[in-house]
Structure formats: C-alpha cells, structure tokens
Short mmCIF file of C-alpha atoms and ligand atoms in Angstrom, two decimals:
data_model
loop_
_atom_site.label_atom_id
_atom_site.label_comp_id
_atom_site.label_asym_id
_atom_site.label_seq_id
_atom_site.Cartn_x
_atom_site.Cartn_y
_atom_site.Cartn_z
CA UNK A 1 26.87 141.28 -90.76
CA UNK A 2 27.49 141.99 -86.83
CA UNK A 3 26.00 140.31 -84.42
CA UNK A 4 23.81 142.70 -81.73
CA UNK A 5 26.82 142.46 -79.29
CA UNK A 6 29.65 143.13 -81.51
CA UNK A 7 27.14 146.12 -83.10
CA UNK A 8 26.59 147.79 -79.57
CA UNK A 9 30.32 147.13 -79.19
CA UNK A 10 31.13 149.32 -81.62
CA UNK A 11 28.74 151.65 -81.65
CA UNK A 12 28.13 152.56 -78.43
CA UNK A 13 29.89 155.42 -76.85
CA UNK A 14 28.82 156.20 -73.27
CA UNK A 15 31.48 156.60 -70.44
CA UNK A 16 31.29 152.88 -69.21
CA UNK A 17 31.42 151.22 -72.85
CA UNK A 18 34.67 150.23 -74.25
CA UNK A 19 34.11 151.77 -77.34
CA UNK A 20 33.62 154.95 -75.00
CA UNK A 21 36.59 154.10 -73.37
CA UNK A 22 38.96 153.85 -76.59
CA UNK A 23 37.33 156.92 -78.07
CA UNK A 24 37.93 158.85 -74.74
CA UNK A 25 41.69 158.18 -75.50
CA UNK A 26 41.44 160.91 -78.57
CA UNK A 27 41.75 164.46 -78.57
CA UNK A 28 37.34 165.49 -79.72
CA UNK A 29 36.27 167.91 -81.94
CA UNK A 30 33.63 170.07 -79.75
CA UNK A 31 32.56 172.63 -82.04
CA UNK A 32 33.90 175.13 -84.51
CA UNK A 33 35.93 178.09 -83.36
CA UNK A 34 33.34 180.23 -85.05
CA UNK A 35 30.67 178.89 -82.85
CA UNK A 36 31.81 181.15 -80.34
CA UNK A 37 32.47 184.06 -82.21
CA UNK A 38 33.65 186.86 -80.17
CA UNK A 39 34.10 187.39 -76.22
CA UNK A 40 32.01 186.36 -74.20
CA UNK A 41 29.04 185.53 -77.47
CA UNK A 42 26.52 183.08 -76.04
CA UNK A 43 27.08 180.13 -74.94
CA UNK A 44 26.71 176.76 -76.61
CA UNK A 45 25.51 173.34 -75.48
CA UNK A 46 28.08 170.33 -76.30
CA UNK A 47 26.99 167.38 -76.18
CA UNK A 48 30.18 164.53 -76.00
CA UNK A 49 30.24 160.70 -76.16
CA UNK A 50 26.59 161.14 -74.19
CA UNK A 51 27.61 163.41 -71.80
CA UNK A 52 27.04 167.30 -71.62
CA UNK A 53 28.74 170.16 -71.60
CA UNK A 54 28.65 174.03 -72.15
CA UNK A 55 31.52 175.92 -74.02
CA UNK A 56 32.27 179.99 -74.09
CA UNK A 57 34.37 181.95 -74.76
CA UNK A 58 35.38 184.59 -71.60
CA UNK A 59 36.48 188.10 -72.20
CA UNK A 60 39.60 188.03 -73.32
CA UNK A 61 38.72 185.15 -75.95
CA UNK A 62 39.52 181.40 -74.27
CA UNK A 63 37.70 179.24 -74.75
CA UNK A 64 36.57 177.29 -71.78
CA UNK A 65 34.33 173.68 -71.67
CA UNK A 66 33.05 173.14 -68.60
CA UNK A 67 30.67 170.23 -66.97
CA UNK A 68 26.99 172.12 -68.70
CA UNK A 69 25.28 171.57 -64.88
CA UNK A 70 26.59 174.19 -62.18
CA UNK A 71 28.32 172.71 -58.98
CA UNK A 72 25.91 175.44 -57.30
CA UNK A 73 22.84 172.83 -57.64
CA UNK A 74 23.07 171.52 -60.94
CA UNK A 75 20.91 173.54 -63.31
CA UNK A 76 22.41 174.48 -67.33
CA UNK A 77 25.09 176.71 -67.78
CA UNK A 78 24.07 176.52 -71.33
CA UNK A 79 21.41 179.40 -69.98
CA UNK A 80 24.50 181.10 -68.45
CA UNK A 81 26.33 184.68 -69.38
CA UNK A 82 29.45 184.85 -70.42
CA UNK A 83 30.57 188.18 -68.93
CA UNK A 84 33.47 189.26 -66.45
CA UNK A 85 36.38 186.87 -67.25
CA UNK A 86 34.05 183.63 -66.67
CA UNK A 87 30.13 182.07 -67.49
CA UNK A 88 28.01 183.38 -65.20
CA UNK A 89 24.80 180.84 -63.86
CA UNK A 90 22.12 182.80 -63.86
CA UNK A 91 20.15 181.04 -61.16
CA UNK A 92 22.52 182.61 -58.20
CA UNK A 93 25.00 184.04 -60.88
CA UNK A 94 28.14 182.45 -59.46
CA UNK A 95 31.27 182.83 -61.96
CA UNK A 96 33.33 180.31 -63.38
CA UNK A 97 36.86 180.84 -65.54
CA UNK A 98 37.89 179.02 -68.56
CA UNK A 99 39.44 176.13 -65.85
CA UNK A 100 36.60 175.75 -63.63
CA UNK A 101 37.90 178.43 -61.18
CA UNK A 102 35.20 179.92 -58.84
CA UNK A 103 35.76 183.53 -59.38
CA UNK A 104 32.34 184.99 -57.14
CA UNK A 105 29.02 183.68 -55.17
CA UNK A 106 27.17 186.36 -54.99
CA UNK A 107 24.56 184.21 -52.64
CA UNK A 108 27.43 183.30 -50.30
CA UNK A 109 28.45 185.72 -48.12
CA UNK A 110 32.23 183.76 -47.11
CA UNK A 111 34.76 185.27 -49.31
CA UNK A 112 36.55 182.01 -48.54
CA UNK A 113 33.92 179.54 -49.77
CA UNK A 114 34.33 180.01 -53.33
CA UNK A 115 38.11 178.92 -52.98
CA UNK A 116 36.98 175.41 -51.47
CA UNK A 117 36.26 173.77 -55.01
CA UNK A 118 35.95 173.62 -58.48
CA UNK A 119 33.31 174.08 -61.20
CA UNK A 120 34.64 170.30 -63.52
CA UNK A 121 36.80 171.65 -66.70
CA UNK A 122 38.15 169.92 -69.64
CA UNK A 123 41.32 170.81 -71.70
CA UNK A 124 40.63 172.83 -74.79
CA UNK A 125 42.91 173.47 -77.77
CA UNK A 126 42.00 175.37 -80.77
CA UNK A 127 43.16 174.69 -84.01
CA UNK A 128 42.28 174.37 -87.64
CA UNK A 129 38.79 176.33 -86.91
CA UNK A 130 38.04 173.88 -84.21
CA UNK A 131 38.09 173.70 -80.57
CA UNK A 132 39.33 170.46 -79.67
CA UNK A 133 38.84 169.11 -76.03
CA UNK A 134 39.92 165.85 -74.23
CA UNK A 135 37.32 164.07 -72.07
CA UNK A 136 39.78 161.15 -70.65
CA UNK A 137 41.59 160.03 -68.15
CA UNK A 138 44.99 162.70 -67.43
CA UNK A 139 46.74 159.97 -67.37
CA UNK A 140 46.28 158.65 -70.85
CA UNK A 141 46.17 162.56 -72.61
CA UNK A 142 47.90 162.16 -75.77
CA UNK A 143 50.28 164.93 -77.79
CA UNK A 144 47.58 166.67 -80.47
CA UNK A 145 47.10 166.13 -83.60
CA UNK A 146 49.97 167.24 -86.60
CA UNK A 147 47.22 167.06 -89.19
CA UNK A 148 48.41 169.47 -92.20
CA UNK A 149 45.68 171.57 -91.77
CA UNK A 150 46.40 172.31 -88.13
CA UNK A 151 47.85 175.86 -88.25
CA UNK A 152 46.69 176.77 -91.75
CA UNK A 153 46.13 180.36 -92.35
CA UNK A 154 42.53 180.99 -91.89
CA UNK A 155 42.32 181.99 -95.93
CA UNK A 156 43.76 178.38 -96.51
CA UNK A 157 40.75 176.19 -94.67
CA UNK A 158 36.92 176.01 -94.67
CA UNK A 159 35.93 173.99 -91.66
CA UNK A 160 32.28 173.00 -91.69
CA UNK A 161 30.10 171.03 -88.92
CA UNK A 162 26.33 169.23 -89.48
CA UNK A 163 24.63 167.80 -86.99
CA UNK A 164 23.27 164.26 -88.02
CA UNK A 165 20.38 162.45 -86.65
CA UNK A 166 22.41 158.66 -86.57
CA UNK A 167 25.33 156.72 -84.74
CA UNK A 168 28.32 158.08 -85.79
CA UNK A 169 29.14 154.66 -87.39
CA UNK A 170 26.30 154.54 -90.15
CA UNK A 171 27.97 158.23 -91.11
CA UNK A 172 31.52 156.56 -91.61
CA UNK A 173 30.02 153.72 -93.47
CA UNK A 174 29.17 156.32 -96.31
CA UNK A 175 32.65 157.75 -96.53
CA UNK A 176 33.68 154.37 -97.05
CA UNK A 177 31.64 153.39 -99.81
CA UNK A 178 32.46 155.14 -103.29
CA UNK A 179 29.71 152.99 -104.93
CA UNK A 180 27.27 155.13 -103.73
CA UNK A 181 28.60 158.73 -105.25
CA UNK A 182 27.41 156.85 -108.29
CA UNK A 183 23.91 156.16 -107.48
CA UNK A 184 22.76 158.16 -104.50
CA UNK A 185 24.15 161.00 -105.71
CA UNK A 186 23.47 160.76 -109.36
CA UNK A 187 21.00 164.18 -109.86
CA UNK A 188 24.16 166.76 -108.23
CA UNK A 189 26.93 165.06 -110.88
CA UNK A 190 24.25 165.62 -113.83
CA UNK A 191 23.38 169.16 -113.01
CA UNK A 192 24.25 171.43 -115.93
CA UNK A 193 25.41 174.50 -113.35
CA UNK A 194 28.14 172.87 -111.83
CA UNK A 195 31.18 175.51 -110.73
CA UNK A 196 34.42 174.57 -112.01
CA UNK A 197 36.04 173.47 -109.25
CA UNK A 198 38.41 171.03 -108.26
CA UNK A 199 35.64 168.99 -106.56
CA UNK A 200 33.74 169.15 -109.43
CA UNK A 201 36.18 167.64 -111.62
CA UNK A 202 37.50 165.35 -109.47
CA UNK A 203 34.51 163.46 -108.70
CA UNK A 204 32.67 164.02 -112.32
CA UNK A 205 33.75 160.79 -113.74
CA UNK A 206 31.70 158.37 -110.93
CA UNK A 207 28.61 159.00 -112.98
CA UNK A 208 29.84 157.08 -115.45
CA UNK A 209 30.87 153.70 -113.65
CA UNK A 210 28.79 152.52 -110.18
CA UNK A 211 30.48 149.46 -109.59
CA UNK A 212 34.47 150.77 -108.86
CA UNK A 213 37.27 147.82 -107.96
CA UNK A 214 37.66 148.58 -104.33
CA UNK A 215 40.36 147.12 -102.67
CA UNK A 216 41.54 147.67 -98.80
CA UNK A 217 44.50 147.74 -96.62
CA UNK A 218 44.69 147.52 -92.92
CA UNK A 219 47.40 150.01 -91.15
CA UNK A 220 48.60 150.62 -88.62
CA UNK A 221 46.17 153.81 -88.08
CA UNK A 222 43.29 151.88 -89.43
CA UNK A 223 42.74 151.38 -93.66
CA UNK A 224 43.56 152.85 -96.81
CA UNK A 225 41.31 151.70 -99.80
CA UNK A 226 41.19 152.25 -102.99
CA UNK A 227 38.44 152.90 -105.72
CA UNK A 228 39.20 152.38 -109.14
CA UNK A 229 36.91 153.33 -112.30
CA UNK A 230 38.48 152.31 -115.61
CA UNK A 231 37.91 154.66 -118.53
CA UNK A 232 40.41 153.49 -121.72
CA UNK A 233 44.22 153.07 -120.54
CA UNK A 234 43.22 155.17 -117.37
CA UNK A 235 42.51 153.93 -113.73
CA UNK A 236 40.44 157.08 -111.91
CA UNK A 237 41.79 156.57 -108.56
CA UNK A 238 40.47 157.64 -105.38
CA UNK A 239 42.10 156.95 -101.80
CA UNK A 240 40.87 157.36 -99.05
CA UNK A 241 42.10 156.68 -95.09
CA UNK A 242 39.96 155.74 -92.10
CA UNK A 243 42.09 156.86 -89.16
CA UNK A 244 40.78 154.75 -86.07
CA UNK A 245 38.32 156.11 -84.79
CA UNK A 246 36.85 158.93 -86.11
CA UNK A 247 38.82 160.81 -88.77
CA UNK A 248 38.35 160.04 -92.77
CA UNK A 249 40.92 161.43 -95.22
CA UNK A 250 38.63 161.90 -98.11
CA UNK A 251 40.11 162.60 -101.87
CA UNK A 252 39.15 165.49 -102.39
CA UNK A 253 41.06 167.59 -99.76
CA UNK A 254 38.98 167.29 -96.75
CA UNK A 255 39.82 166.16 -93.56
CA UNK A 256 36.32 164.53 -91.82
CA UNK A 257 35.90 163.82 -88.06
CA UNK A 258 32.38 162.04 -86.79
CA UNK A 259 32.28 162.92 -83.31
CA UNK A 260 29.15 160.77 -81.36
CA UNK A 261 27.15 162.85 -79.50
CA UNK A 262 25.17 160.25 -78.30
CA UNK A 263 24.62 156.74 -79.59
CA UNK A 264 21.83 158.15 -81.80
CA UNK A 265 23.34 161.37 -82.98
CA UNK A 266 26.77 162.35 -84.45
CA UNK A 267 28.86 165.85 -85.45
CA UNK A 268 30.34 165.64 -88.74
CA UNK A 269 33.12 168.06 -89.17
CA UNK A 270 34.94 168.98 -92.49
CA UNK A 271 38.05 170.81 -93.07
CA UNK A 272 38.63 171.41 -96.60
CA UNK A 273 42.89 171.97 -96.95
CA UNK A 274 44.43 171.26 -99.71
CA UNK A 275 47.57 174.20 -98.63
CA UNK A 276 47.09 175.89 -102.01
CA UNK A 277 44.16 177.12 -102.32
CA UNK A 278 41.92 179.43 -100.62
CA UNK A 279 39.11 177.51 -99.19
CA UNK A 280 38.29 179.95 -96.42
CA UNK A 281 38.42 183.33 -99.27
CA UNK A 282 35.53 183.90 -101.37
CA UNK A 283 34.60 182.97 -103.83
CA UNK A 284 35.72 179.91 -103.19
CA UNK A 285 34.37 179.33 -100.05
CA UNK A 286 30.95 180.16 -100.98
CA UNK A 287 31.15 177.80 -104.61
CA UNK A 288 32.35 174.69 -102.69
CA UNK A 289 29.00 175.35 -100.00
CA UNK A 290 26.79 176.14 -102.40
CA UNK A 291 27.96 172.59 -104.55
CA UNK A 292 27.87 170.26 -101.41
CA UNK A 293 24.73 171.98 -99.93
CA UNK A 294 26.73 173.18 -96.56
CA UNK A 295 25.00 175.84 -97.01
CA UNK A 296 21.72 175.04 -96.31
CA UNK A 297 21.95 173.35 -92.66
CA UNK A 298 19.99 175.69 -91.09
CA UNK A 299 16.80 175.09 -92.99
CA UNK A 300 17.59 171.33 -92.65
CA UNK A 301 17.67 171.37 -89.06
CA UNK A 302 21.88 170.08 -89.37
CA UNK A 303 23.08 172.63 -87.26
CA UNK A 304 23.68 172.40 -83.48
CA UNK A 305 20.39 174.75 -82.76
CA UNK A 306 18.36 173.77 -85.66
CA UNK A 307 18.55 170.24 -85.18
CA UNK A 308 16.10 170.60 -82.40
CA UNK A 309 13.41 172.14 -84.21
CA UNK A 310 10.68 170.65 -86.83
CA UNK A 311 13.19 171.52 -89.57
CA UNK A 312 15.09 168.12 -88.88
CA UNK A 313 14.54 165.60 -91.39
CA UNK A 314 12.42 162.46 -89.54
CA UNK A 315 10.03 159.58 -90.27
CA UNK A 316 7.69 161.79 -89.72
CA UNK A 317 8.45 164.34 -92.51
CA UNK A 318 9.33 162.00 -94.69
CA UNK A 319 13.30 162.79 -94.26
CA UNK A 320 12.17 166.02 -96.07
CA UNK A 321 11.95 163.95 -99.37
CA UNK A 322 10.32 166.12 -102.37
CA UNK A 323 8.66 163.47 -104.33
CA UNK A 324 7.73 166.21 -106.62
CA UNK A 325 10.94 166.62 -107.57
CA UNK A 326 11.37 162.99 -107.62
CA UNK A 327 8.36 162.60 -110.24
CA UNK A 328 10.30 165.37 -112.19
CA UNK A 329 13.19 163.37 -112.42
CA UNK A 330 15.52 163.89 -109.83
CA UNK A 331 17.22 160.81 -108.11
CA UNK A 332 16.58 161.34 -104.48
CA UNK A 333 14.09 164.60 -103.62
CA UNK A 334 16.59 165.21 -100.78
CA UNK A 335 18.50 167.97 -101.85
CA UNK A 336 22.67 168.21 -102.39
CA UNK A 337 25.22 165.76 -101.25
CA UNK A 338 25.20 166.38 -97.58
CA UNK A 339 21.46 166.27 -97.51
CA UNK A 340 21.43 163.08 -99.42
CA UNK A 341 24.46 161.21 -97.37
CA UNK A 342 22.66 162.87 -93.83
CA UNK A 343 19.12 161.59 -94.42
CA UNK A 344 19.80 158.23 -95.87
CA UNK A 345 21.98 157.25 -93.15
CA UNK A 346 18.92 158.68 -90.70
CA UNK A 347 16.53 156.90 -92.89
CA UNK A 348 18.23 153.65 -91.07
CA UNK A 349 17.43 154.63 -87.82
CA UNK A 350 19.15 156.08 -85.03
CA UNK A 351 21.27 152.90 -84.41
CA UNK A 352 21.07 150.83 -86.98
CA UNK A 353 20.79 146.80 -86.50
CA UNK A 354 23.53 145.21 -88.30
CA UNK A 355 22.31 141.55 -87.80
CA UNK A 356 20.38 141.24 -90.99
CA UNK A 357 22.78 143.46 -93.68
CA UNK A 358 24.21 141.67 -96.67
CA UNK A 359 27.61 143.03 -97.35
CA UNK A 360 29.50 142.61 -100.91
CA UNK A 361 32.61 143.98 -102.42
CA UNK A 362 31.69 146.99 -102.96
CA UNK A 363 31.53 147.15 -99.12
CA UNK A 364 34.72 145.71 -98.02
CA UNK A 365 36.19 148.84 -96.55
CA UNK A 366 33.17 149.27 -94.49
CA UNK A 367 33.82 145.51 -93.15
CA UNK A 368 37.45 146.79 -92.54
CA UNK A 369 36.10 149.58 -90.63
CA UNK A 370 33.97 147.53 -88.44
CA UNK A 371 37.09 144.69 -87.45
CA UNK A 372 39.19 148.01 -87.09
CA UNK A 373 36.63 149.53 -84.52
CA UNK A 374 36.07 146.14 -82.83
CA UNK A 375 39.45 145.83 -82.58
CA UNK A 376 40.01 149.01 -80.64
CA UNK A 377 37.80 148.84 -78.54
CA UNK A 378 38.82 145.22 -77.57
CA UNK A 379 42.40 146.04 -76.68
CA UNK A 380 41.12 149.06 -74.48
CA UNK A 381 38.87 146.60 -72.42
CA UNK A 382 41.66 144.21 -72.08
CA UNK A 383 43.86 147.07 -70.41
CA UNK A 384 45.45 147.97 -73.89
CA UNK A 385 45.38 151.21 -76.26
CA UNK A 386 43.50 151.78 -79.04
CA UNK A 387 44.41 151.65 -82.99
CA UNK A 388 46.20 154.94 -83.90
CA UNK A 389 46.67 156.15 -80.20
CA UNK A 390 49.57 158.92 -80.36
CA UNK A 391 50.42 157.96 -83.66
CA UNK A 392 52.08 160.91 -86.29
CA UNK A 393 49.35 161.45 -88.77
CA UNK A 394 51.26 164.88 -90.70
CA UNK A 395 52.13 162.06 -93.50
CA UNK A 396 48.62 160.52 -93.96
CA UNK A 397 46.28 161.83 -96.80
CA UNK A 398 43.91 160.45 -99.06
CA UNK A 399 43.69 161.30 -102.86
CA UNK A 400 42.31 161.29 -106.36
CA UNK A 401 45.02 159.58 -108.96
CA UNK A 402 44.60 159.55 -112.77
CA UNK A 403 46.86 156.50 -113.12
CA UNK A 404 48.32 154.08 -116.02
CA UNK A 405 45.62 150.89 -115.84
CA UNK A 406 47.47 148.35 -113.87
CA UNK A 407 49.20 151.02 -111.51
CA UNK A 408 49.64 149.53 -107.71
CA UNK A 409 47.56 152.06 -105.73
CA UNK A 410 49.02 152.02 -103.40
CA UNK A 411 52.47 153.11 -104.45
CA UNK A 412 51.51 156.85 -104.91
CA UNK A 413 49.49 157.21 -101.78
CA UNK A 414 51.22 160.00 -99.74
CA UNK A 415 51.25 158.05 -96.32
CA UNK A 416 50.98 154.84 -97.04
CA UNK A 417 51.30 152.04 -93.80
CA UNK A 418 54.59 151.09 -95.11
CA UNK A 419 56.02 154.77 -94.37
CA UNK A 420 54.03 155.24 -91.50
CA UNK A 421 55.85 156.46 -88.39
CA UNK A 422 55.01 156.10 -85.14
CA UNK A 423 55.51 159.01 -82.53
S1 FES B 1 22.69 176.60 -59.49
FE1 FES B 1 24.23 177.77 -60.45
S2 FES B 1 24.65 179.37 -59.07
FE2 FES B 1 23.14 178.20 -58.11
FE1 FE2 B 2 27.74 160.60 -100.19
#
C-alpha cells in the first residue's frame, strides 16, 4: 500500500518530477533499430518521459532524435521527409542533420541565417536492435550499458517492443510476480501445441504450483528474488533482477526495459539473448513470437502506430476480452501471454491508485520494487544519484535453476550483489 504522494512519486515521470529526474540519469530505449529500416524510411514519433520527439534515419543510415516540433514555428517533424542528409519540415521544408544542424531554409533568402542556431538534438547510440538516446543533463551522461546482449550478432537476438496502455510501474509489477504465470496465464501452459522450446520447458512446471516461496534481496542495482516451486527432492528455481529503474532480467533469457512514455503509457522492450542460440534466425524467431503472442501487436493496437487506432484494447471494448472463448473454457479470453500481462495491467487504469491494494508474500518483490524506486528518486531530489547509476551490469542475469531442495538461491545466481562491481 502507497500512499497518493509516495504513488505519484514513483510513478510519475515528467521533466520536473524527481522520478523524471532520476530516470533522466539513464541511457532510454527510443525505439527498435528496425523501426527505421533503411535511409531515410519514414519517420517515427517518440514519445519520452512525456515529452516528444521524432527519430530518422538520414541517408547514409544515422540515426538522428531530434525535438518532434521544428525551431521554424513549431509544427511536427513527425510529418517531415527524411531526404538529403537530414528530415526535411514540410511546412517551409528547412533541413535538419542527425545533430540538429541547419543544413537549408529554403524560405530564407540569408545564406547566413541558417548558421545562427540549432534544431534541439539528443545523443543516440544503437545497439542490441535498439536505438538508445539520453534525455539528461550533459553533465550527468553516464558510460552505456555492457549488457551481454549489447553487440550480439544480429542471428543471436530477437528484440521486440509493445506499446502498453499503463504507467510503466503496473508493467514491472507483473515481471515481479511469478504467482501470476500460474493463474493468469493458465490456458497458454495447457495448450496441447506448444513448440519445444526452451521457454516452453522452462516455464511448464508453474501450472502445477500457484503459490511459489518467493524470497527477495535488495542490491546494490536494485533486487534479485527468487521463486521456488517444489516438485519431490527438486526446487524449480527462477531468478529474476530488477535493475533500478527500468530493466528486468527475466529467466528465461530476456532482457526487459519499460520505458514511460507518459505517466499513462509505457514501451516494453524485450531482447531475447541467451549467446547460444539463434533468436533472431528462423525458425526460432518466428516459434518464440508465435508462443508469447509478439506476433500479433498489430491487430492489438501494441505497436507504436496501432496503438492509436480502435484496435487498442479499452474499457470500452472490453480489453478485447472473448467471453466466448471464456464460456469455452479458456482462462482469460485475452489471447497469449503478452496480451494477457498488457490488458490486465490496463484493466487497472492508466495510473493505478495504490492506496487501497492489499499486498502478501507472494508480492514482496513488488514491495521491494516500490522502496527501490522511492528510494531513487529520493536521493536525486536531495542532490544525490540514483540506484544503479553507472554501475557494470555485464555480470547481472536472471535464471531458471533445477536445484537440490534446500539449495541457497542465491549461491548460483550469475551476478549476485555480493560480486557486484561497481564501475
Ligand atoms: S515550421 Fe518547419 S520549416 Fe517552418
Ligand atoms: Fe505474465
């Protein structure tokens, strides 16, 4: 339970909030590589922390992210052209590079005028199929990420974004909460056309047990817990790491980031890397998809253009549940696992109120989450950095354990606090 302050605390991410302010101390996810897929393809609208920008990529592939209104008079470059080197407003079609130079002004005859100032630009890396950008102050820009999956062979990764219709929050909640891959998502373990993959056998056994020992441990980068379901002399353990404030480590090889868009709307980004096997080749790529529903976004308004459109599951549509299926026996009527983690966490509005909720142990790495948050963004409004700022994370992983019953988690997590280096 949070009270309404410490919830808006946490949750909200605009440039003036301290949350905002910790958050802004992060290299950001802005959208997939493959969002811009060639030189000069369209343009796409980012939208940041609640602020907006436009990203292309010029003609001889950079990427550039720029402030989305032109410093002409402030109308979308989202409607822009990437063409000639730069992104091109197409109100009076002056032509900004990748760093915000002013390359023409057609409307102004000065040659000289265009050299005066600059269009606002923000740092971009890309990496690991995403482009990364930092939205903070110089000052404060840390050293990048040395996440494993950072300059993986494009064969090696699968990196995935949804668009979801909540505060980024109520989506890390769910990745901290194995009690629910039990329930929730009861109908997906039970189907009898399950591929055999490693997903698929490393999550299997939840069906059997929804109420797993969960145990947590603060770090220095922000928790590791623990799930355990006993079957016989085994322990079927999964890890999994929250690093402050964004990233999950999830068991089963995938790397998560919830980026807020606004304080009612989040980007949830998955990398699946394990370095062996070939996430981005088919037919891999396609089976692990297909099993998760990634590939269905599109018709459930979760990506960055559909989201917009009456596909999006709302109130309104009843979160696109299909009671028929429901009556036939399925769980939920909402489709595969991302469907059925997106829409319930909706189905609690766009910023959920935290004032009422009843939390148990089955929740206790989502109340780590929330002192870990609170924390952070504390220390940046007393003048201090946030949790995991320019810390090493190469070492950190989750991970799924078959281990003797009585085994200390803890001792085979790859990563754990007590190794932990910081840079
Ligand atoms: S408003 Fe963009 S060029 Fe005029
Ligand atoms: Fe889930």
């Amino acid at each position: 339970m949070l009270s309404s302050n410490d919830n808006d605390l946490m949750c909200r991410t605009g440039r003036d909030t301290p949350m905002g302010k910790a958050i802004r101390h992060f290299w950001i996810p802005a959208l997939l590589s493959s969002e811009l897929p060639e030189p000069d393809s369209d343009p796409v609208h980012v939208e940041l922390l609640g602020e907006n920008f436009v990203a292309f990529r010029d003609t001889e592939g950079n990427v550039g992210l720029l402030d989305e209104m032109c410093c002409h008079r402030g109308v979308s470059l989202t409607l822009g052209r990437a063409e000639n080197y730069g992104l091109r407003c197409i109100y009076h079609g002056w032509l900004f590079a990748t760093d915000g130079k002013i390359l023409e002004t057609p409307n102004i005859p000065d040659p000289k005028y265009k050299s005066r100032f600059k269009a606002k630009s923000f740092p971009v890396k890309e990496a690991g199929g995403v482009v990364w950008t930092y939205i903070g102050k110089p000052a404060d820009m840390p050293s990048f990420y040395d996440f494993p999956f950072i300059g993986a062979a494009d064969d090696k990764i699968l990196p995935t974004v949804q668009i979801i219709g909540c505060n980024y929050v109520q989506v890390l909640e769910g990745l901290l909460d194995s009690s629910h891959l039990s329930i929730l998502h009861i109908s997906q373990f039970r189907q009898a056309a399950l591929p055999d993959i490693k997903f698929v056998q490393n999550t299997g056994h939840m069906q059997h047990d929804a109420a797993p020992r969960i145990e947590v441990e603060e770090t220095q980068f922000g928790l590791h817990y623990g799930a355990q379901r006993i079957f016989g002399e085994k322990a079927e353990t999964n890890v999994t790491a929250f690093i402050s404030p964004f990233f999950i480590l999830n068991p089963n090889d995938i790397y998560m980031a919830i980026v807020p868009m606004s304080d009612e709307k989040c980007a949830f980004y998955s990398i699946w890397c394990d370095g062996v096997q070939d996430y981005g080749l088919e037919p891999l790529r396609s089976k692990q998809l297909q099993t998760v529903g990634l590939d269905k976004l599109e018709e459930c308004g979760m990506t960055r253009k559909s989201f917009y459109t009456s596909a999006k599951a709302c109130r309104a549509n009843g979160f696109r549940q299909d009671r028929v299926q429901v009556a036939a026996g399925h769980h939920t009527g909402l489709g595969s696992f991302v469907q059925e983690d997106a829409f319930i966490c909706m189905s609690a509005g766009g910023l959920r109120d935290r004032s009422y909720e009843h939390l148990g142990t089955a929740d206790a790495a989502i109340a780590q989450m929330y002192r870990s948050l609170l924390k952070s963004a504390r220390q940046v409004e007393q003048g201090g950095k946030p949790i995991a700022y320019q810390m090493s994370v190469a070492n950190l992983s989750g991970g799924r354990f078959s281990l003797p019953v009585g085994t200390d988690w803890r001792s085979v997590v790859p990563g754990n606090a007590a190794q932990t280096k910081v840079a």
